[in-house]
XYZ file of C-alpha atoms in Angstrom:
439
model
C 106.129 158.526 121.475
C 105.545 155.446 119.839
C 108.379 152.573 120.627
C 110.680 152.045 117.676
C 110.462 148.716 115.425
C 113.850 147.052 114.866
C 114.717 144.971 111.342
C 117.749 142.960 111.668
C 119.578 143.445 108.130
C 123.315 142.666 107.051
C 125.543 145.571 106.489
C 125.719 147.075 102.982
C 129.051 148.628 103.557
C 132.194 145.639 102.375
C 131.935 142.475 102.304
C 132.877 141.444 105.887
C 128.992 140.198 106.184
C 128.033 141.918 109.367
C 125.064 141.013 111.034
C 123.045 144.604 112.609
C 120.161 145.597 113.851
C 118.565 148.955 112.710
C 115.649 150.968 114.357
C 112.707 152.343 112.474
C 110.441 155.006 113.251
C 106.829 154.543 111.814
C 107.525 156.103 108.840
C 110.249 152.892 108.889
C 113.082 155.692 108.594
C 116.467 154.167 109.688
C 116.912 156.481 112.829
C 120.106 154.215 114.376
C 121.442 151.083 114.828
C 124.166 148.890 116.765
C 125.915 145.007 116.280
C 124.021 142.499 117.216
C 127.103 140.092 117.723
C 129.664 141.494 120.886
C 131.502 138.707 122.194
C 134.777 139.167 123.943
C 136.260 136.540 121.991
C 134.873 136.763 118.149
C 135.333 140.449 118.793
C 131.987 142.567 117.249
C 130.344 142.286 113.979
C 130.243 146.071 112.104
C 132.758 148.925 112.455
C 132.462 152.620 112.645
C 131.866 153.064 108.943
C 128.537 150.108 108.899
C 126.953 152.362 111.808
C 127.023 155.288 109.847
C 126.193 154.156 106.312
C 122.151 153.811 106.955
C 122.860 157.772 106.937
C 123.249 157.347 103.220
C 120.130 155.044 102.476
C 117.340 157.932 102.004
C 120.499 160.400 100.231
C 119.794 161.061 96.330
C 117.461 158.154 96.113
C 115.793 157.403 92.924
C 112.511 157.125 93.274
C 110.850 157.352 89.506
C 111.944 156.754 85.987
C 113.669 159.429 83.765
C 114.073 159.115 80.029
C 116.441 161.682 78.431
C 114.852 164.042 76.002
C 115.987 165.484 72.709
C 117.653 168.143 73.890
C 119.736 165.861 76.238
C 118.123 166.268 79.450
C 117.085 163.568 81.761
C 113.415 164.267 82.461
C 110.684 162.461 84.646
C 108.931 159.875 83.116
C 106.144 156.997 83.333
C 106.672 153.116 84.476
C 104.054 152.708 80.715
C 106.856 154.872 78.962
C 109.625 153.208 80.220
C 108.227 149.795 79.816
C 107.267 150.316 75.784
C 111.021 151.677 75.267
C 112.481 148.915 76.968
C 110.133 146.322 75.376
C 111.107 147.848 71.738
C 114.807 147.902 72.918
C 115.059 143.943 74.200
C 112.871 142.609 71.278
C 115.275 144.614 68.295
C 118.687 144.161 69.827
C 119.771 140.870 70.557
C 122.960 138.485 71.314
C 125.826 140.645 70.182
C 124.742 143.699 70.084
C 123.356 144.135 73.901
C 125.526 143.583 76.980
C 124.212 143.846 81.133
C 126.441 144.488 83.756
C 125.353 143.052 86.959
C 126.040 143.865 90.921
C 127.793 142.791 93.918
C 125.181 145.103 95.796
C 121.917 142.818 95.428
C 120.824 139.533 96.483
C 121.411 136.457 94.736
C 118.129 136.134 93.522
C 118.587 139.386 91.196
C 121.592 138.609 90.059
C 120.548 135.212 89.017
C 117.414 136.820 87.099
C 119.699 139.145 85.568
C 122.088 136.915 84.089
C 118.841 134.832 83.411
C 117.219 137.583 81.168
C 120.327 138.082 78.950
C 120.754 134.599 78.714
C 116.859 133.488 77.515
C 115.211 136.718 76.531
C 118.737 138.656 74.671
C 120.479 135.225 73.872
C 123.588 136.622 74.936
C 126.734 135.595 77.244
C 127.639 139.262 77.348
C 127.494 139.625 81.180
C 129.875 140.722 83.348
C 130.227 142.183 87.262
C 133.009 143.642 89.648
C 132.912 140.230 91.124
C 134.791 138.866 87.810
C 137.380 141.679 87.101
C 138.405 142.935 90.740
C 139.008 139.290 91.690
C 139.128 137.525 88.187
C 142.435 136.442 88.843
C 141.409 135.128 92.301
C 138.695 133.160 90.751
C 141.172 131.864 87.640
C 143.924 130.545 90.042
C 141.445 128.805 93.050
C 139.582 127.003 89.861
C 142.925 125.890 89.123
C 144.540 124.738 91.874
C 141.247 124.230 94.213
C 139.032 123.072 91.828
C 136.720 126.015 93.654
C 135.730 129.695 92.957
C 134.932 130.579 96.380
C 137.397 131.068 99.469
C 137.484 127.887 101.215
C 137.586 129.264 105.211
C 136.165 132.286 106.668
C 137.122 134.914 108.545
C 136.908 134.041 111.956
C 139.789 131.294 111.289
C 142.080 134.531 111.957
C 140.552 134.322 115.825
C 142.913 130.890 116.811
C 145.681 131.568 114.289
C 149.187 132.274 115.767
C 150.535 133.390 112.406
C 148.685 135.834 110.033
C 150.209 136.666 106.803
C 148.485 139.615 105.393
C 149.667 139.927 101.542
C 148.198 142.928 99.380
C 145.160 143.525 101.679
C 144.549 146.568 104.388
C 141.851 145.182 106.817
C 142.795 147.707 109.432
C 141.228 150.264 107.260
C 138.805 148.575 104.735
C 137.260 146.044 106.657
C 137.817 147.410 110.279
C 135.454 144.628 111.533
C 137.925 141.937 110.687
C 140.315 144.435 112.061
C 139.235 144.162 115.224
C 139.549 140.674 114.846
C 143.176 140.954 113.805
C 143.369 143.036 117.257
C 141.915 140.194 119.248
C 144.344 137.279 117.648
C 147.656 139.406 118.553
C 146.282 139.878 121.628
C 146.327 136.078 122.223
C 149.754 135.996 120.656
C 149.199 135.827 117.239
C 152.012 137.555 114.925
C 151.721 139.146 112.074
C 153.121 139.522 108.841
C 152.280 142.416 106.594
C 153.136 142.047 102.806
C 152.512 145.165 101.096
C 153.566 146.773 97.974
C 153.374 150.219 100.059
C 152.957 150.968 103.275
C 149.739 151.216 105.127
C 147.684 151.320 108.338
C 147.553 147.491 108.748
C 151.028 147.637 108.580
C 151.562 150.380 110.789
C 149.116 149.712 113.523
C 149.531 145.503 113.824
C 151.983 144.014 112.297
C 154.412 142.781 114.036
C 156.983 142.345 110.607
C 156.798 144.713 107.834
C 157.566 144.667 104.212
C 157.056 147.046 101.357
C 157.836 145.038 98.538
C 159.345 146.442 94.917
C 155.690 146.423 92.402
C 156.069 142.903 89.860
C 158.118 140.835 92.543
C 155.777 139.328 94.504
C 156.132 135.729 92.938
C 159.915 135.769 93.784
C 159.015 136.990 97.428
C 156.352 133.734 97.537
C 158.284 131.289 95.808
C 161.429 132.270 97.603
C 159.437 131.857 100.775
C 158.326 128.341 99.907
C 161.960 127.127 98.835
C 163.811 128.158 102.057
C 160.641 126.796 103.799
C 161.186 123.237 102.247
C 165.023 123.804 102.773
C 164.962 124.325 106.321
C 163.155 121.241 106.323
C 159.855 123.282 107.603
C 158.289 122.156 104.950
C 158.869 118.038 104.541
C 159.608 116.744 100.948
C 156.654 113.899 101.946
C 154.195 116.901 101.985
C 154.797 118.129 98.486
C 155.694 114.434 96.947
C 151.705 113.900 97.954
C 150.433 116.543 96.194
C 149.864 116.553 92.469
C 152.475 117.637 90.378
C 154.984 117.924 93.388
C 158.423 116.909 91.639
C 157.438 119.416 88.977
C 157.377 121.974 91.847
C 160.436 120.826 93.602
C 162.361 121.867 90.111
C 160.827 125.198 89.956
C 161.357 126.206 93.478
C 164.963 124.898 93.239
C 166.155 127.937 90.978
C 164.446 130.428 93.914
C 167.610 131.758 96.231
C 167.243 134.156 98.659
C 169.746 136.376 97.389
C 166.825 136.760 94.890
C 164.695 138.403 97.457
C 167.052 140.757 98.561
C 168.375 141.552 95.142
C 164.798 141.979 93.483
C 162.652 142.289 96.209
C 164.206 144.813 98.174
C 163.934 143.297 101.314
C 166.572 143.052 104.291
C 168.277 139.277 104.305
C 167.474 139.132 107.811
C 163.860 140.473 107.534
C 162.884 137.777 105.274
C 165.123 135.099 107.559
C 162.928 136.404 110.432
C 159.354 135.398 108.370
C 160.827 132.437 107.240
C 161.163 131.356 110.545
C 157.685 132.750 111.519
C 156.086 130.708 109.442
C 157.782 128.039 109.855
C 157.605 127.276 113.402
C 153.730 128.484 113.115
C 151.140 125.697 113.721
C 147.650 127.624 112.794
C 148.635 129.521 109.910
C 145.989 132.070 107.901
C 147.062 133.751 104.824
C 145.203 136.914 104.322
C 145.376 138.980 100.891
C 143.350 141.499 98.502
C 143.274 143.261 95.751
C 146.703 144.787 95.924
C 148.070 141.450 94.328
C 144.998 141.046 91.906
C 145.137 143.422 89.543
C 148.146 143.066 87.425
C 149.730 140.983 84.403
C 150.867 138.422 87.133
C 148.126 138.471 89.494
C 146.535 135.023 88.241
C 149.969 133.286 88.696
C 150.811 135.504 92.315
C 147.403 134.351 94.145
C 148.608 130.602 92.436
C 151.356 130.623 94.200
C 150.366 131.935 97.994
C 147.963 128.769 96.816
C 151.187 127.089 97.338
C 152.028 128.345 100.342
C 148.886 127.179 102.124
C 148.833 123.841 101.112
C 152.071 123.095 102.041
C 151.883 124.792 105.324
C 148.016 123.434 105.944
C 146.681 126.659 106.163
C 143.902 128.799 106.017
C 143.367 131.341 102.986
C 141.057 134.374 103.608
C 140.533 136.081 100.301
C 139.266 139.515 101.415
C 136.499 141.230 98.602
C 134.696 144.635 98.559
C 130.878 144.392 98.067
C 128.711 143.033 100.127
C 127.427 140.694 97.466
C 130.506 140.020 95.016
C 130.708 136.486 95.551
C 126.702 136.008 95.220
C 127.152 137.557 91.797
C 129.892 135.274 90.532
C 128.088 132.118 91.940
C 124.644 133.111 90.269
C 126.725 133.153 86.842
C 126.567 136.851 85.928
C 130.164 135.929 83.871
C 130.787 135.931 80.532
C 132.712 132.546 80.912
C 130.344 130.676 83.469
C 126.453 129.760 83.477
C 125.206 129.016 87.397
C 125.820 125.649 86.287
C 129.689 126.185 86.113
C 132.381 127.144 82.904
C 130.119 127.752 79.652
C 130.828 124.125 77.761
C 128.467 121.570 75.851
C 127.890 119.828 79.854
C 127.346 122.710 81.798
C 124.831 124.347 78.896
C 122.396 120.889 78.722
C 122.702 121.327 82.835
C 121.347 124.746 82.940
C 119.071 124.532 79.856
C 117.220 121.583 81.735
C 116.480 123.808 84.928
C 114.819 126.443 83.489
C 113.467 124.826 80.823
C 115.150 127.200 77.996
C 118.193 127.499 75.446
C 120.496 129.493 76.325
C 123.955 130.702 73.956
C 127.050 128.283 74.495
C 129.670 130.881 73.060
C 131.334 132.743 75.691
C 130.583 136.447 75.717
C 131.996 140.199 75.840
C 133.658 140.613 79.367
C 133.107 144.512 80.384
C 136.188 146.021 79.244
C 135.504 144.439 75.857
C 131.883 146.050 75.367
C 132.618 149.380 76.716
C 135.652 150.032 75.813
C 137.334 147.501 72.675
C 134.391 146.575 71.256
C 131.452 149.106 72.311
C 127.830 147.312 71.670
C 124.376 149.288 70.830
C 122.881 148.788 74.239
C 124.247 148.198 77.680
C 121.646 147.316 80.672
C 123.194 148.350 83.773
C 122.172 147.062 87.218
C 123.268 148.919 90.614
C 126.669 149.609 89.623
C 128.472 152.739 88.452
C 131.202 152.034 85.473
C 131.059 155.604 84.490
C 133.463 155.917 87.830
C 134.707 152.622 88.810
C 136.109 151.615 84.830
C 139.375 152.431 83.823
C 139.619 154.979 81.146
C 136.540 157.075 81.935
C 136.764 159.116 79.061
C 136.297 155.988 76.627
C 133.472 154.379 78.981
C 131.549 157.680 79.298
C 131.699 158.032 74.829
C 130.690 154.543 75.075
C 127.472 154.449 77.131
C 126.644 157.938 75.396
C 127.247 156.634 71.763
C 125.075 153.670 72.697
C 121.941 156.410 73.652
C 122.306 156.916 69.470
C 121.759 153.639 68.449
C 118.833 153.445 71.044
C 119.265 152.932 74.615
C 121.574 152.399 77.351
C 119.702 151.692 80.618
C 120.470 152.073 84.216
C 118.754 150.122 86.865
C 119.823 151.665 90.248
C 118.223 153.368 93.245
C 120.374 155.934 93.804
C 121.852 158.774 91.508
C 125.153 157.892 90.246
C 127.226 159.344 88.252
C 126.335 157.329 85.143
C 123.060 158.417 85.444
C 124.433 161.368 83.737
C 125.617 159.486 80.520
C 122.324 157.287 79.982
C 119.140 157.597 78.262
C 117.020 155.601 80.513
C 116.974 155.575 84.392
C 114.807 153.441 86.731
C 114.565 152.582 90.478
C 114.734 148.858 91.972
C 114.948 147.659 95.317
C 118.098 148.742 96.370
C 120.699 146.977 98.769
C 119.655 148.380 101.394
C 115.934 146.735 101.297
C 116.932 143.518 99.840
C 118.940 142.323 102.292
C 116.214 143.403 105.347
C 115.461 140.032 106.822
């Protein structure tokens, strides 16, 4: 029996990053694999779920093209087919009447060649990922207060904390990985603080203070937080005087009592005394949060203000996401609002335009809600991602990518068989996640 090769590859699964190493058979079929980072004080890199999911890679792949027939069956096709309809479709329909959605499941470099090819060959701004809408208003509120779109630390800066607030997040069970890490910091000491609008396994299994907070109050949980902070002295009035716009702040915060918190919040008066002394007295503080304080009417202004909280407190913000890839896809500039070069503006257009040598549209496009749902367009070019399940209001995004098959064609690029495929008129295989990322 021949010895097995090994290809050292990052893990497809979230977006904790891990580093593993798989082993091949000649064939190169994934036949196992294990971390290739154990140390006893970083913890592990990969979980129980990233040394399974190779199990998946060779499950329902795509393999060939399909182009669906007149009677409304997807059928087997040619790469020469394939490539005449898709010529015919990108040379007739054009700026606002084609739209691509892009992925937070391939590499950079695809992503930037997909936002690329709207941009020069469709002349169109309608692009849009999951990296924009599940963390839109992560991205909105770090531009504004950081002057960055990316998280600023990373997630080993939970290892030497000794004060982890996790906010709208459950790492214990999505990103076990950075559980594990969790594990290691309370080991050391660390306590935690677990801010959730219900409960869950992170708060269950390590936190050391609990709250389940009423859904629409988390700005009066924060901002109460920050004022009895700053009025137990904490927080000095010299640290928020320094900052920009910090008598502005001082006003707001004023008005925040904690009879609010208890009153609105739902929370115990001496719960909430308890974190605010946590915190306080905490020298290496890391605030943790997701997507459970993203994605609602307030979620901009909510993320703004745990912004808040770190500054004052000199700490370290760990903004958890879900792909492996999201925040690739957001820096390459698959966004309606953003070329690579940064927001879409007169500046940022000449910038771009003078790399690749091209003109490219300066109005700001459709996001994806808009042109698959408010204001369906003829063609939609889709590219390893699966709206038909992932989109709110299936029933409207299913009509949408099948009324777009009338006017022509709604492509899929993917490698495996989603469910979209079944509401599409073209499908074709790429290089999936899996192989991009092999090193």
């Amino acid at each position: 029996m021949s010895k097995l090769r090994t290809a050292d590859s990052t893990c497809i699964l979230c977006g904790c990053g891990c580093r593993l190493r798989y082993f091949l058979d000649d064939e190169g079929n994934i036949t196992r694999c294990k971390p290739i980072i154990i140390d006893r004080e970083r913890g592990y890199e990969g979980c129980f779920k990233g040394f399974i999911a190779w199990k998946g890679v060779e499950t329902n792949r795509i393999d060939r093209p399909y182009v669906r027939g007149e009677d409304g069956e997807l059928k087997e096709s040619t790469w020469k087919e394939v490539y005449e309809i898709l010529n015919s479709v990108f040379r007739d329909y054009k700026e606002e009447n084609i739209a691509y959605v892009a992925s937070g499941e391939v590499t950079n470099e695809n992503n930037y060649i997909i936002q690329k090819f709207a941009r020069v060959i469709s002349f169109t701004n309608n692009i849009d990922t999951c990296a924009r809408l599940c963390h839109a208003s992560t991205l909105d509120a770090m531009m504004k207060t950081l002057g960055i779109s990316v998280m600023p630390n990373k997630i080993d800066d939970v290892l030497s904390a000794d004060c982890i607030l996790v906010f709208g997040s459950n790492p214990y069970t999505n990103y076990p990985a950075l559980g594990t890490k969790l594990m290691l910091a309370k080991m050391k000491g660390c306590k935690i603080i677990s801010v959730q609008g219900s409960v869950n396994e992170t708060s269950r299994k390590l936190a050391d203070i609990v709250v389940t907070l009423e859904p629409g109050t988390e700005i009066i949980f924060i901002n109460t937080l920050v004022a009895e902070l700053v009025r137990k002295k904490y927080i000095p009035l010299s640290r928020i005087e320094e900052l920009k716009g910090g008598e502005a702040f001082l006003n707001v915060i004023e008005k925040f009592k904690s009879s609010l918190v208890y009153r609105f919040c739902h929370i115990d008066l001496e719960v909430f005394d308890k974190i605010v002394e946590t915190i306080g007295k905490t020298e290496n503080f890391v605030v943790m949060h997701g997507m459970g304080i993203t994605q609602s009417g307030i979620g901009t202004e909510t993320v703004a203000c745990l912004i808040n909280l770190v500054l004052l407190k000199d700490a370290k913000l760990v903004s958890m996401r879900g792909k492996i890839n999201i925040q690739g896809a957001g820096d390459m500039g698959c966004s309606p609002t953003s070329y690579p070069t940064g927001p879409i503006n007169e500046e940022t257009k000449m910038k771009y335009e003078s790399i690749i040598g091209a003109e490219v549209p300066l109005m700001e496009g459709l996001t994806q809600i808009e042109f698959m749902l408010t204001s369906p367009v003829d063609v939609i070019y889709i590219c390893g991602s699966n709206p038909a399940v992932s989109m709110p209001y299936l029933d409207a995004v299913h009509r949408s990518i099948e009324e777009s098959i009338c006017n022509l064609s709604s492509p899929i690029l993917d490698a495996y068989s989603e469910i979209c495929r079944h509401h599409t008129s073209i499908t074709h295989p790429h290089r999936d996640k899996w192989y991009n990322y092999k090193c």
